[in-house]
Structures are given as C-alpha cells and as structure tokens.
C-alpha cells in the first residue's frame, strides 16, 4: 500500500514540475504518467514527437498553430482507409485538442491584457506629457513674474531715489 502512495506522490511531483515549466524530459513524463521511460521513448520515436523546447511567450501563437497542424495531420492519418480506429489514439487526439483550445483561449486573454496595458501606458504617458508641459509653462510664467518684480523694483529705485 505504501508503494502505491509513493507512486502517486511521484506522479504529482512530476506533474507539478511540468505545470510550472519544468523540462518535459522522458523521465519526468514517465513519472507523471506512470508509463515506462523506454515505452515513452519508443512511442515518441515511432510517432515523431516534436521534442523542441518552447520559445518565448511571443511565439505562443506560432506554437499553437504548429500543434494544431500536427493534430489535423494526425486526424487525417487516423481517417485514412485501412488504418484501424485506435480508441486510445482518438482519445489522445481529443485531449490534446481540448488542451490546445484552452491554450488558445488563455493566449487570447493574455494578448487582450497586453493590448489594454499598452493602451493604459499610452494614456498615462500622454497625461504625464501634459503635466510636464504645464509645469514648464508655470515655471516660465513664474520666472517672468520674478523678472517683472525685479525690473519694477529697479525702476522704482532709479526713479525714486
């Protein structure tokens, strides 16, 4: 019984590492799934899994599109004549499709927040520009006022003295 608890704990540790951006190594995938490292490596090689590491967040759209293209290709292969309907493969494709749809939704939300932030930043920059211009204007008025008082005192001293 303790062995089952340890296996479950190992799966959760591996899943958390993957969720938090950990390297999806064959070992970590095996720990998370409960499958063997050898089995995962063989399946990855047989199916031509793309082992490239994800790039920066800006590339997320391209990665989602590439993964969607892969799913479309795999779905077409599954529908090819003579190819038996593999229930596990269909379920895997369905799960991956749901995941990609969710990623696309998250990415759209992220992009909307970034656009809103850029708009807000531009509005703040415009407000600060106007405040700065007003400060400069007031400084010039104050300087002119001080210069005018000095000129008036100098004229009063010269004329009255």
C-alpha positions as a printed NumPy array, in Angstrom:
array([[  0.   ,   0.   ,   0.   ],
       [  2.872,   2.363,   0.777],
       [  4.278,   1.708,  -2.701],
       [  1.061,   2.97 ,  -4.325],
       [  1.187,   6.141,  -2.232],
       [  4.79 ,   6.74 ,  -3.24 ],
       [  3.939,   6.246,  -6.925],
       [  1.057,   8.71 ,  -6.606],
       [  3.272,  11.245,  -4.836],
       [  5.934,  10.836,  -7.534],
       [  3.308,  11.447, -10.232],
       [  2.128,  14.623,  -8.508],
       [  5.677,  15.924,  -8.117],
       [  6.338,  15.3  , -11.81 ],
       [  3.022,  16.86 , -12.858],
       [  3.701,  19.946, -10.764],
       [  7.18 ,  20.295, -12.266],
       [  5.693,  20.085, -15.76 ],
       [  2.923,  22.544, -14.876],
       [  5.471,  25.015, -13.525],
       [  7.539,  24.926, -16.695],
       [  9.873,  22.059, -15.909],
       [ 11.751,  20.38 , -18.716],
       [  9.435,  17.68 , -20.159],
       [ 12.122,  15.007, -20.144],
       [ 11.288,  11.401, -20.893],
       [ 11.94 ,  10.581, -17.24 ],
       [  9.588,  13.287, -15.982],
       [  6.903,  12.262, -18.481],
       [  7.271,   8.668, -17.309],
       [  6.965,   9.678, -13.663],
       [  3.888,  11.802, -14.366],
       [  2.128,   9.213, -16.496],
       [  3.122,   6.018, -14.758],
       [  4.459,   4.673, -18.061],
       [  7.97 ,   3.379, -18.576],
       [ 10.769,   5.607, -19.845],
       [ 11.511,   3.045, -22.557],
       [  7.843,   2.944, -23.604],
       [  7.592,   6.724, -23.848],
       [ 10.847,   6.972, -25.805],
       [  9.703,   4.257, -28.225],
       [  6.3  ,   5.876, -28.778],
       [  7.873,   9.322, -29.212],
       [ 10.254,   7.938, -31.823],
       [  7.526,   5.972, -33.612],
       [  5.137,   8.938, -33.754],
       [  7.82 ,  11.558, -34.384],
       [  7.091,  13.686, -31.35 ],
       [  8.449,  17.201, -31.658],
       [ 10.98 ,  17.495, -28.828],
       [ 11.854,  21.143, -29.461],
       [ 11.715,  23.303, -26.393],
       [  9.151,  26.084, -26.318],
       [ 10.429,  29.575, -27.077],
       [  9.404,  32.883, -25.522],
       [  5.766,  33.698, -24.865],
       [  5.662,  35.804, -28.033],
       [  5.978,  32.58 , -30.04 ],
       [  2.932,  31.005, -28.399],
       [  0.641,  31.718, -31.368],
       [  3.056,  30.023, -33.747],
       [  3.464,  27.028, -31.445],
       [ -0.302,  26.632, -31.032],
       [ -0.754,  26.831, -34.81 ],
       [  2.007,  24.261, -35.364],
       [  0.497,  21.899, -32.805],
       [ -2.964,  22.338, -34.348],
       [ -1.486,  21.492, -37.755],
       [  0.037,  18.349, -36.253],
       [ -3.354,  17.381, -34.817],
       [ -5.06 ,  17.92 , -38.166],
       [ -2.415,  15.761, -39.85 ],
       [ -2.777,  13.027, -37.233],
       [ -6.571,  13.14 , -37.545],
       [ -6.28 ,  12.78 , -41.316],
       [ -3.936,   9.82 , -40.844],
       [ -6.453,   8.264, -38.486],
       [ -9.204,   8.65 , -41.091],
       [ -7.078,   7.11 , -43.856],
       [ -8.506,   3.927, -45.354],
       [ -7.035,   0.765, -43.962],
       [ -5.995,   2.463, -40.727],
       [ -7.902,   0.84 , -37.884],
       [ -9.69 ,   3.092, -35.438],
       [ -7.473,   3.174, -32.369],
       [ -9.647,   4.292, -29.438],
       [ -6.668,   5.3  , -27.288],
       [ -5.218,   7.386, -30.097],
       [ -8.575,   9.077, -30.734],
       [ -8.9  ,   9.873, -27.031],
       [ -5.353,  11.227, -27.012],
       [ -6.072,  13.459, -30.004],
       [ -9.27 ,  14.683, -28.367],
       [ -7.482,  15.505, -25.122],
       [ -4.714,  17.334, -26.98 ],
       [ -7.305,  19.278, -28.996],
       [ -9.033,  20.403, -25.788],
       [ -5.688,  21.407, -24.314],
       [ -4.774,  23.444, -27.393],
       [ -8.181,  25.132, -27.406],
       [ -7.655,  26.105, -23.768],
       [ -4.136,  27.364, -24.541],
       [ -5.537,  29.447, -27.4  ],
       [ -8.15 ,  30.96 , -25.049],
       [ -5.501,  31.739, -22.448],
       [ -3.265,  33.271, -25.106],
       [ -6.11 ,  35.445, -26.426],
       [ -6.764,  36.677, -22.891],
       [ -3.058,  37.387, -22.398],
       [ -2.908,  39.325, -25.652],
       [ -6.01 ,  41.327, -24.726],
       [ -4.452,  42.197, -21.351],
       [ -1.207,  43.241, -23.064],
       [ -3.104,  45.448, -25.527],
       [ -5.078,  47.   , -22.676],
       [ -1.847,  47.588, -20.743],
       [ -0.255,  49.242, -23.78 ],
       [ -3.323,  51.467, -24.164],
       [ -3.198,  52.353, -20.466],
       [  0.546,  53.027, -20.681],
       [ -0.023,  55.333, -23.666],
       [ -2.769,  57.191, -21.796],
       [ -0.537,  57.6  , -18.74 ],
       [  2.325,  58.807, -20.941],
       [  0.037,  61.427, -22.514],
       [ -1.152,  62.62 , -19.09 ],
       [  2.449,  62.87 , -17.857],
       [  3.427,  64.756, -21.03 ],
       [  0.631,  67.292, -20.425],
       [  1.596,  67.653, -16.747],
       [  5.226,  68.204, -17.741],
       [  4.226,  70.827, -20.327],
       [  2.073,  72.615, -17.741],
       [  4.938,  72.592, -15.196],
       [  7.263,  74.137, -17.788],
       [  4.606,  76.725, -18.654],
       [  4.103,  77.634, -14.983],
       [  7.861,  77.832, -14.456],
       [  8.17 ,  80.281, -17.367],
       [  5.283,  82.372, -16.009],
       [  6.818,  82.403, -12.533],
       [ 10.232,  83.346, -13.938],
       [  8.651,  86.171, -15.939],
       [  6.803,  87.309, -12.84 ],
       [ 10.014,  87.321, -10.793],
       [ 11.844,  89.165, -13.551],
       [  8.994,  91.686, -13.757],
       [  9.107,  92.33 ,  -9.978],
       [ 12.876,  92.807, -10.138],
       [ 12.553,  95.207, -13.091],
       [  9.813,  97.16 , -11.284],
       [ 11.937,  97.448,  -8.128],
       [ 14.957,  98.513, -10.155],
       [ 12.886, 101.15 , -11.996],
       [ 11.379, 102.365,  -8.714],
       [ 14.797, 102.659,  -7.105],
       [ 16.218, 104.531, -10.088],
       [ 13.264, 106.907, -10.41 ],
       [ 12.542, 107.456,  -6.732],
       [ 15.994, 107.642,  -5.422]])
